[in-house]
Short mmCIF file of C-alpha atoms in Angstrom, two decimals:
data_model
loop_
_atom_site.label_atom_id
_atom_site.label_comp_id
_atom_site.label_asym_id
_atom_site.label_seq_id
_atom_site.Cartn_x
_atom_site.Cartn_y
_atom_site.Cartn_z
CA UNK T 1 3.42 34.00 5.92
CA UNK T 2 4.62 30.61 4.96
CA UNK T 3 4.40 29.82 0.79
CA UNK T 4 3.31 26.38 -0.40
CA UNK T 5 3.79 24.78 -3.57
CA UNK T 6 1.38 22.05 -4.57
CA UNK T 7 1.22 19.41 -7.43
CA UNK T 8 -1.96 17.91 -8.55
CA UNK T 9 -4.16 20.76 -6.65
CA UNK T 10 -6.54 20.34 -9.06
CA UNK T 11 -7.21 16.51 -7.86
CA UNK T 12 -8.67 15.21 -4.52
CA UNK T 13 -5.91 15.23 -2.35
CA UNK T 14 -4.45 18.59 -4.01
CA UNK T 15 -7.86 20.36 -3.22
CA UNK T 16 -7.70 19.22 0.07
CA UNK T 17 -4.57 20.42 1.39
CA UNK T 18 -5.25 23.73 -0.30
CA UNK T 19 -8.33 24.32 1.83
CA UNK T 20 -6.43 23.02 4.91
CA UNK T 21 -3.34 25.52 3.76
CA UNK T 22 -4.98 28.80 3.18
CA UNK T 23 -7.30 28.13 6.75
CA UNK T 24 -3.89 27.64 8.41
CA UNK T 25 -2.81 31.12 6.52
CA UNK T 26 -0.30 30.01 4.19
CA UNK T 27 0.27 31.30 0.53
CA UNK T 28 -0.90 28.71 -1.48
CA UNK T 29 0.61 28.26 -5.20
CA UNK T 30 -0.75 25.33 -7.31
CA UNK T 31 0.51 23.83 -10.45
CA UNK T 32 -1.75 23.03 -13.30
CA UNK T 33 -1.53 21.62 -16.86
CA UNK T 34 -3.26 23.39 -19.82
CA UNK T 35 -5.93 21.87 -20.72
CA UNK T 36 -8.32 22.69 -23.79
CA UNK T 37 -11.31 21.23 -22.03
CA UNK T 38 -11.29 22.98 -18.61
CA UNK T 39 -10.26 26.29 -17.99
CA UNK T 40 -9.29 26.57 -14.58
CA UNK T 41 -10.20 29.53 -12.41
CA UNK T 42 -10.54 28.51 -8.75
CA UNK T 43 -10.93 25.67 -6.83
CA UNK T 44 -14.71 26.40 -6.48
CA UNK T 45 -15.26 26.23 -9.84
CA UNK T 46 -14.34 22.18 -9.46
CA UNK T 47 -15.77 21.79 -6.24
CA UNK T 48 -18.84 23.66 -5.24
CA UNK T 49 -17.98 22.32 -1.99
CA UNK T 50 -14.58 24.32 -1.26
CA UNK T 51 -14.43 25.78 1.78
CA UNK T 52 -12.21 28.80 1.07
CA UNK T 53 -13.80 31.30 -1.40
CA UNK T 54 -10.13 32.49 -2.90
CA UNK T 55 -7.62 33.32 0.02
CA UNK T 56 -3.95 33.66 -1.21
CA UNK T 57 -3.75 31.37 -3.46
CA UNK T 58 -2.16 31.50 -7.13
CA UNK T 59 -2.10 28.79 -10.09
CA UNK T 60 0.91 28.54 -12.01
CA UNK T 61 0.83 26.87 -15.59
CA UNK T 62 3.47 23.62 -15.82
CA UNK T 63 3.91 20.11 -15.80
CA UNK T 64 5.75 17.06 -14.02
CA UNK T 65 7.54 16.23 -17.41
CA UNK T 66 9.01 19.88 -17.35
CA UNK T 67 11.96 20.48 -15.65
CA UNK T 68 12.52 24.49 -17.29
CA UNK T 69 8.56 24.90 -15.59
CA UNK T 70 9.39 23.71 -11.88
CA UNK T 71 12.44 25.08 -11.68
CA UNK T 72 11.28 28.50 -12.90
CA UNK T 73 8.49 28.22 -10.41
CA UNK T 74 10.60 27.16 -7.94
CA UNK T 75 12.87 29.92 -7.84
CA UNK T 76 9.84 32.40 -8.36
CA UNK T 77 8.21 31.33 -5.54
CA UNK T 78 10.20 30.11 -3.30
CA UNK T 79 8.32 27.74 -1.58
CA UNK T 80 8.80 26.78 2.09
CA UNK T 81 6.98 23.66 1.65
CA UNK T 82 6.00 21.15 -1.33
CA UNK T 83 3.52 19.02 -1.81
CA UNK T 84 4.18 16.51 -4.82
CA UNK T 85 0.55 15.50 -5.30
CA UNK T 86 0.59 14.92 -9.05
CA UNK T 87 0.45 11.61 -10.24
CA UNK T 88 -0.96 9.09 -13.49
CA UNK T 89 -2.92 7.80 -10.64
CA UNK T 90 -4.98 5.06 -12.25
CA UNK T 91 -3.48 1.98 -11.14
CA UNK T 92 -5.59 0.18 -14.48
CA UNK T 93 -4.53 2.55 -17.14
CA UNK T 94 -1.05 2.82 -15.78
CA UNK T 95 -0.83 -0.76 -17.70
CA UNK T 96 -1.70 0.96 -20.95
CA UNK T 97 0.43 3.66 -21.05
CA UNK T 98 3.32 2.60 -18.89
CA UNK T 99 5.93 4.65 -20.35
CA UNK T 100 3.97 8.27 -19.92
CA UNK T 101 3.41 7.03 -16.17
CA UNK T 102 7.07 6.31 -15.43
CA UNK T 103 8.09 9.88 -16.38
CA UNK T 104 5.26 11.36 -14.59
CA UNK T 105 4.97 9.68 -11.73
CA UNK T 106 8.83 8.41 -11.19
CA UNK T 107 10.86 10.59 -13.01
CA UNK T 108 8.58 13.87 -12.36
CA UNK T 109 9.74 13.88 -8.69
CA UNK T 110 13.18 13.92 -9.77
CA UNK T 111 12.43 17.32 -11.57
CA UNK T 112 11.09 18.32 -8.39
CA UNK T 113 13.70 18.04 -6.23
CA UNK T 114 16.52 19.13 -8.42
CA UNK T 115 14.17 22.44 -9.25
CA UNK T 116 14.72 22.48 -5.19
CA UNK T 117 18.02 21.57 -4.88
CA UNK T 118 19.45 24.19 -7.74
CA UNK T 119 17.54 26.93 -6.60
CA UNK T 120 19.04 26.33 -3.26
CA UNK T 121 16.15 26.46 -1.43
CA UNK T 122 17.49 24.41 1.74
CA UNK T 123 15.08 25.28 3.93
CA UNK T 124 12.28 23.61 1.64
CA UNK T 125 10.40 20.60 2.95
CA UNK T 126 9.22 18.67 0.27
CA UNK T 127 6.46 16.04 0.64
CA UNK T 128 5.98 13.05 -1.72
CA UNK T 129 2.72 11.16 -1.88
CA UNK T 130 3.67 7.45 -1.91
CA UNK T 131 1.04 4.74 -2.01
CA UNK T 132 -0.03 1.29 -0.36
CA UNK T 133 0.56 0.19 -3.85
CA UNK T 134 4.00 -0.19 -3.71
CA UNK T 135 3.65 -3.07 -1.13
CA UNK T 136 1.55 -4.84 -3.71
CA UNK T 137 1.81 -8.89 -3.59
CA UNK T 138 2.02 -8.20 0.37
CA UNK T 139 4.68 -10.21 2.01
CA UNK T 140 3.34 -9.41 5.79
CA UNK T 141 -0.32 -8.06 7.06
CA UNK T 142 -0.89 -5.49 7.95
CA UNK T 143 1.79 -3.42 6.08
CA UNK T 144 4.39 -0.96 7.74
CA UNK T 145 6.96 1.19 6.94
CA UNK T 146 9.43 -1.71 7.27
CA UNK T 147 7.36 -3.99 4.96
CA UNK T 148 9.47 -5.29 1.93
CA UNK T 149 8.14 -3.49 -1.77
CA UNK T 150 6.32 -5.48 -4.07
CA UNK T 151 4.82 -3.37 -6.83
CA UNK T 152 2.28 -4.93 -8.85
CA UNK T 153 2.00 -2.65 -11.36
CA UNK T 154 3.81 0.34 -13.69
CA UNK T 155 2.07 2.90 -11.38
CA UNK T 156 3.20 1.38 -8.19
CA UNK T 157 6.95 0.53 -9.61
CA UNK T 158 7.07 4.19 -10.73
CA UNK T 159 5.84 5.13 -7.08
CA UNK T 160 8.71 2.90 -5.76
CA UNK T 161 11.01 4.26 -8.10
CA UNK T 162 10.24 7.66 -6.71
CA UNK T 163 10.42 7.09 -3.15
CA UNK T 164 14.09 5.62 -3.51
CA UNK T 165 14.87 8.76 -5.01
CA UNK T 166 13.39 10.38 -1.91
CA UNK T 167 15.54 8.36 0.12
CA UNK T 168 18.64 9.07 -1.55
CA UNK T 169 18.24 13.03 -2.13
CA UNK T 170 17.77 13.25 1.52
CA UNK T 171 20.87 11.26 2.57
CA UNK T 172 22.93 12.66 -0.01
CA UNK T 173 22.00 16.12 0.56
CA UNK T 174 20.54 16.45 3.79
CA UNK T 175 17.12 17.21 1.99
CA UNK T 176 14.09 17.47 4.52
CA UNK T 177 11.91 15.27 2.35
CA UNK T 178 9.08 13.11 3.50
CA UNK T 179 7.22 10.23 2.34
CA UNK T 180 3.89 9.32 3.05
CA UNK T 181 2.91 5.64 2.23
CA UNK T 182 -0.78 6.48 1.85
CA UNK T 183 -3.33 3.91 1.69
CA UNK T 184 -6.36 4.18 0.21
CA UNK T 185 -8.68 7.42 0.81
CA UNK T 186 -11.63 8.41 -0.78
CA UNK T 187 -13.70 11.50 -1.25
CA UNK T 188 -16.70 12.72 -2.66
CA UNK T 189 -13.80 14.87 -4.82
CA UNK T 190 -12.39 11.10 -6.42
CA UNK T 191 -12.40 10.82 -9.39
CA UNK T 192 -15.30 8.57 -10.85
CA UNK T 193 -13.34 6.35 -12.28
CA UNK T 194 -12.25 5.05 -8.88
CA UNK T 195 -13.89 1.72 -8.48
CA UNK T 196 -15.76 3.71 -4.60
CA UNK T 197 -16.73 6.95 -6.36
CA UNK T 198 -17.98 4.67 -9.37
CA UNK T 199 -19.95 2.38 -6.92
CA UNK T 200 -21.52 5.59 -5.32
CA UNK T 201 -22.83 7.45 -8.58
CA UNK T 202 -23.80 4.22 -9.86
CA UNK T 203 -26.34 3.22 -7.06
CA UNK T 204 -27.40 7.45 -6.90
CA UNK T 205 -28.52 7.11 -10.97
CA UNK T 206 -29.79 3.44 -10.15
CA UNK T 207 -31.95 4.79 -7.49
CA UNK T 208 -32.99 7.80 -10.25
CA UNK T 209 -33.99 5.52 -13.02
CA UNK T 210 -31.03 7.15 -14.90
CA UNK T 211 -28.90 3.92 -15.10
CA UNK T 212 -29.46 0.02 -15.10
CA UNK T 213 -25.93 -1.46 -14.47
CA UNK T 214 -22.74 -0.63 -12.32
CA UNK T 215 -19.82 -3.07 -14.46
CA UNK T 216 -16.69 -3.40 -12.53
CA UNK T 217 -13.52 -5.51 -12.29
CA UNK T 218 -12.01 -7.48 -9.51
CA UNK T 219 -14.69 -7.66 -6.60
CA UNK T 220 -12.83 -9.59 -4.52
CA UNK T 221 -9.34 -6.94 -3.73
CA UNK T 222 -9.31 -5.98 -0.70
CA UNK T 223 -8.61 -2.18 0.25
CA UNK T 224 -8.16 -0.46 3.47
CA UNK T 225 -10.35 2.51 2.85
CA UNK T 226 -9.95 5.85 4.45
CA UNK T 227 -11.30 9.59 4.56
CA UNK T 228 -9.72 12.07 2.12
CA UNK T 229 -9.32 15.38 4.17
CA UNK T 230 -8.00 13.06 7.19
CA UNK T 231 -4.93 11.90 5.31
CA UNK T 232 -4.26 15.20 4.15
CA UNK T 233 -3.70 16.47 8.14
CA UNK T 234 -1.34 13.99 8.52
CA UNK T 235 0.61 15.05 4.96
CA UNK T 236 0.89 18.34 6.51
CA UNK T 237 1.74 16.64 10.42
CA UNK T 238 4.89 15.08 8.72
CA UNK T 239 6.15 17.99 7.42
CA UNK T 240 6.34 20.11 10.86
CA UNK T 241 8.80 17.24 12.72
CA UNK T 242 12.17 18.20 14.07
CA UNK T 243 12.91 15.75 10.96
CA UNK T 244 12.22 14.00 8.03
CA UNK T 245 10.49 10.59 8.17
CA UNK T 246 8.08 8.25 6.12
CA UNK T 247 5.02 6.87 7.27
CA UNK T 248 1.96 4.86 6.94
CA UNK T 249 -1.52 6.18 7.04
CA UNK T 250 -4.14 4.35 6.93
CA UNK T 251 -7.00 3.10 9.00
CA UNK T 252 -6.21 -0.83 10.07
CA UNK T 253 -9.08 -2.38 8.30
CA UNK T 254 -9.50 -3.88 4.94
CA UNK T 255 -12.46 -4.70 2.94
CA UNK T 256 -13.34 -6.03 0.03
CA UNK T 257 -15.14 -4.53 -3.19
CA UNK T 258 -18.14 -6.74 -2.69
CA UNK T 259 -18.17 -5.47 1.11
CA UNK T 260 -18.32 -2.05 -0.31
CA UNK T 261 -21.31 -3.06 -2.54
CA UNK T 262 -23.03 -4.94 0.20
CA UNK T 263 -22.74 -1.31 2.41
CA UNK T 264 -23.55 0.84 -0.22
CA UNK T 265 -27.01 -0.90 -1.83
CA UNK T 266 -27.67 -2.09 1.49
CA UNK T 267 -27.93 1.57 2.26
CA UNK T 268 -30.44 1.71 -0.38
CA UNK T 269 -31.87 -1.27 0.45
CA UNK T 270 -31.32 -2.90 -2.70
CA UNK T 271 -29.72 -6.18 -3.47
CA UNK T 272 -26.37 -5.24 -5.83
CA UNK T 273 -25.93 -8.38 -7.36
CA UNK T 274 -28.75 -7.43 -9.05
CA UNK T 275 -27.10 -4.47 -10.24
CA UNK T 276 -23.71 -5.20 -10.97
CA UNK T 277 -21.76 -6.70 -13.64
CA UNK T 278 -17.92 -8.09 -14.20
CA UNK T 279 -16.17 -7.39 -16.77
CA UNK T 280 -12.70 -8.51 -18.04
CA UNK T 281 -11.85 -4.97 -19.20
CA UNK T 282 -11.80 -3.85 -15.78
CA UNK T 283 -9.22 -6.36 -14.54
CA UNK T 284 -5.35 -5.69 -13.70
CA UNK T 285 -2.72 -8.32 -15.46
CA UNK T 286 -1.45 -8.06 -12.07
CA UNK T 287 -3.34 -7.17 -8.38
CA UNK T 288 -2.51 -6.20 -4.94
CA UNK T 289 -5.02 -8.44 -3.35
CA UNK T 290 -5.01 -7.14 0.57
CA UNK T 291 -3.87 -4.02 1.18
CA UNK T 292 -4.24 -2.90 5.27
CA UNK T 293 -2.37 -0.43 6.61
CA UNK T 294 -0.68 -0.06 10.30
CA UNK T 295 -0.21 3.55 11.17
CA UNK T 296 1.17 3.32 14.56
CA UNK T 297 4.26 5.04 14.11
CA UNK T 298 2.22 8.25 12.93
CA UNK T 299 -0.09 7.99 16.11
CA UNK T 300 3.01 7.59 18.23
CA UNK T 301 5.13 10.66 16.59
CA UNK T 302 2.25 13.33 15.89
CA UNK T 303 -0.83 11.49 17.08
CA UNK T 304 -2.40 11.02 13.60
CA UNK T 305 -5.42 8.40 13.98
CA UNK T 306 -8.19 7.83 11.39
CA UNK T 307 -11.63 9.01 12.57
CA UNK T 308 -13.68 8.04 9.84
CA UNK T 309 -13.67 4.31 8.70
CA UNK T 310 -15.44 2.04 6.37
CA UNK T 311 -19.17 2.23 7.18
CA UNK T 312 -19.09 5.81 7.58
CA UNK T 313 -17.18 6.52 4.76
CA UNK T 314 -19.26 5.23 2.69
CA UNK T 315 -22.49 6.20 4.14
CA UNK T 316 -20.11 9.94 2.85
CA UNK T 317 -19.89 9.14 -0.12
CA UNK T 318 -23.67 7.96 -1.16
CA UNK T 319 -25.23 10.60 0.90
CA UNK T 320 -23.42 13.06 -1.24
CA UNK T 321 -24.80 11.80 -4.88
CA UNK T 322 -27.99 11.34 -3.22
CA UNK T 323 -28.21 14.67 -2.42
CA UNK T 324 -26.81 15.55 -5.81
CA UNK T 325 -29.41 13.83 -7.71
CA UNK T 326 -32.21 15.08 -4.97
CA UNK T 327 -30.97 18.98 -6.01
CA UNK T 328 -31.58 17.76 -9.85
CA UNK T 329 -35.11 17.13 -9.25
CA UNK T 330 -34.02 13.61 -9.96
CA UNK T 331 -34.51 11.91 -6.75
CA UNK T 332 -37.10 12.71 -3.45
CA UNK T 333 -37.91 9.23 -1.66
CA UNK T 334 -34.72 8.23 -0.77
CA UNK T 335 -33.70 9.05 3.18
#
């Protein structure tokens, strides 16, 4: 039985490739951060919607800013594959607390892989979640794996930062270490601070009565928007080739916040701009303003292709508050 070590399984993407793990029967280890406001227990505890009641899988106390945890864990477990999922993923707050992201998000790889390294594991495959991000003020559309870096902000530079590292662990010591250059995918898991997920509860509580107002930031960034469990398939794709690569994933199209409002209340059959509100709070100093992704090289090596795309996604993503509210006793007429 294979053993996998993930980062961030608490979060979307973590969650994700935990379900897709334990159905493809692997040990599953996850590491977590204390926290005094959530006990953790299982997976379904977070997300009624898990689809594997337990399986193998194990949570391991730790953090990304402690190198005695991960290399403990890593010569505990012995992982055949890792999945660095854990991130300070909000691109806006990133700004605020810079310095906490760095070490996080840049420097907490390098923990990683030296846990790997000195516990010479050298059979590990090690995965690193990289981000469209990093391309930031784009110099070419659509984006590839040869597009020059522009981060726009301390998340993206700390992203950047990390996948260098990648680069050089894996040249200097032969390191099977991937990195996936992930554009944007969403889930009903997101987080609701994600502009999508905030769009999506919004309109539910607006349809409810429960809420008047949806206030946002930038409405004019453009995203290229994809499905959650998807991109996870092709994390896990990259990390059975003969050898170690990066790639794009993504789904070629790119739309912009108000496009997403238009879908979503159109849905509803409201009008948004009666509904929604800017405000300077929500802005970046600094944007990415068109992010669109070209995943042809992970079609052509492993035949990854997104399925899901814009309308459908977020169709996804309303139906599922809808139906959350509806279960409250909140909401009947709609659909």
């Amino acid at each position: 039985m294979k053993k996998a070590f993930i980062t961030g399984i608490t979060g979307q993407d973590g969650s994700y490739m935990a379900e897709l793990l334990l159905r493809k029967g692997y040990e599953v280890h996850g590491l977590i951060r204390r926290s005094s406001s959530q006990p953790i227990g299982t997976l379904r505890e977070i997300y009624p919607d898990f689809a594997c009641e337990s399986g193998d899988i194990h949570f391991h106390y730790g953090d990304l800013s402690s190198s005695s945890s991960l290399s403990r864990l890593m010569k505990e477990i012995r992982p055949d594959e890792v999945y660095n999922l854990g991130a300070m993923s909000d691109v806006r707050i990133s700004f605020d607390i810079p310095e906490y992201t760095a070490d996080v998000t840049g420097t907490g790889l390098i923990r990683i892989l030296e846990a790997v390294r000195l516990a010479d594991l050298s059979e590990t495959r090690v995965y690193q979640a990289s981000t469209s991000e990093i391309y930031g003020k784009v110099q070419e559309i659509p984006q590839k794996e040869t597009t020059p870096f522009y981060p726009r902000s301390p998340y993206a530079a700390s992203k950047l930062f990390a996948h260098w590292i990648c680069k050089n662990y894996r040249e200097a010591y032969g390191m099977f270490i991937c990195s996936g250059f992930l554009f944007n995918h969403e889930s009903p898991r997101r987080g609701p601070n994600f502009v999508t997920r905030k769009i999506a509860i919004g309109l539910a509580k607006i349809l409810a009565g429960q809420q008047e107002k949806i206030v946002l930031g930038n409405l004019d960034a453009k995203r290229d928007w994809g499905y959650a469990p998807e991109y996870v398939e092709a994390m896990w794709q990259m990390m059975q080739q003969e050898k170690p690569d990066d790639y794009v994933i993504a789904t070629g199209e790119s739309h912009s916040v108000r496009e997403f409002l238009d879908e979503a209340f159109g849905y509803a059959g409201l009008d948004w701009t009666k509904y929604v509100e800017v405000d300077e709070r929500f802005l970046r100093p600094t944007e990415a303003d068109i992010l669109i992704g070209d995943a042809s090289k992970a079609q052509r090596d492993f035949g990854w292709k997104a399925k899901v795309v814009f309308k459908e996604l977020v169709r996804i993503l309303v139906d599922f508050e809808i139906n959350k509210m509806k279960q409250k006793g909140l909401l009947s007429n709609f659909l």
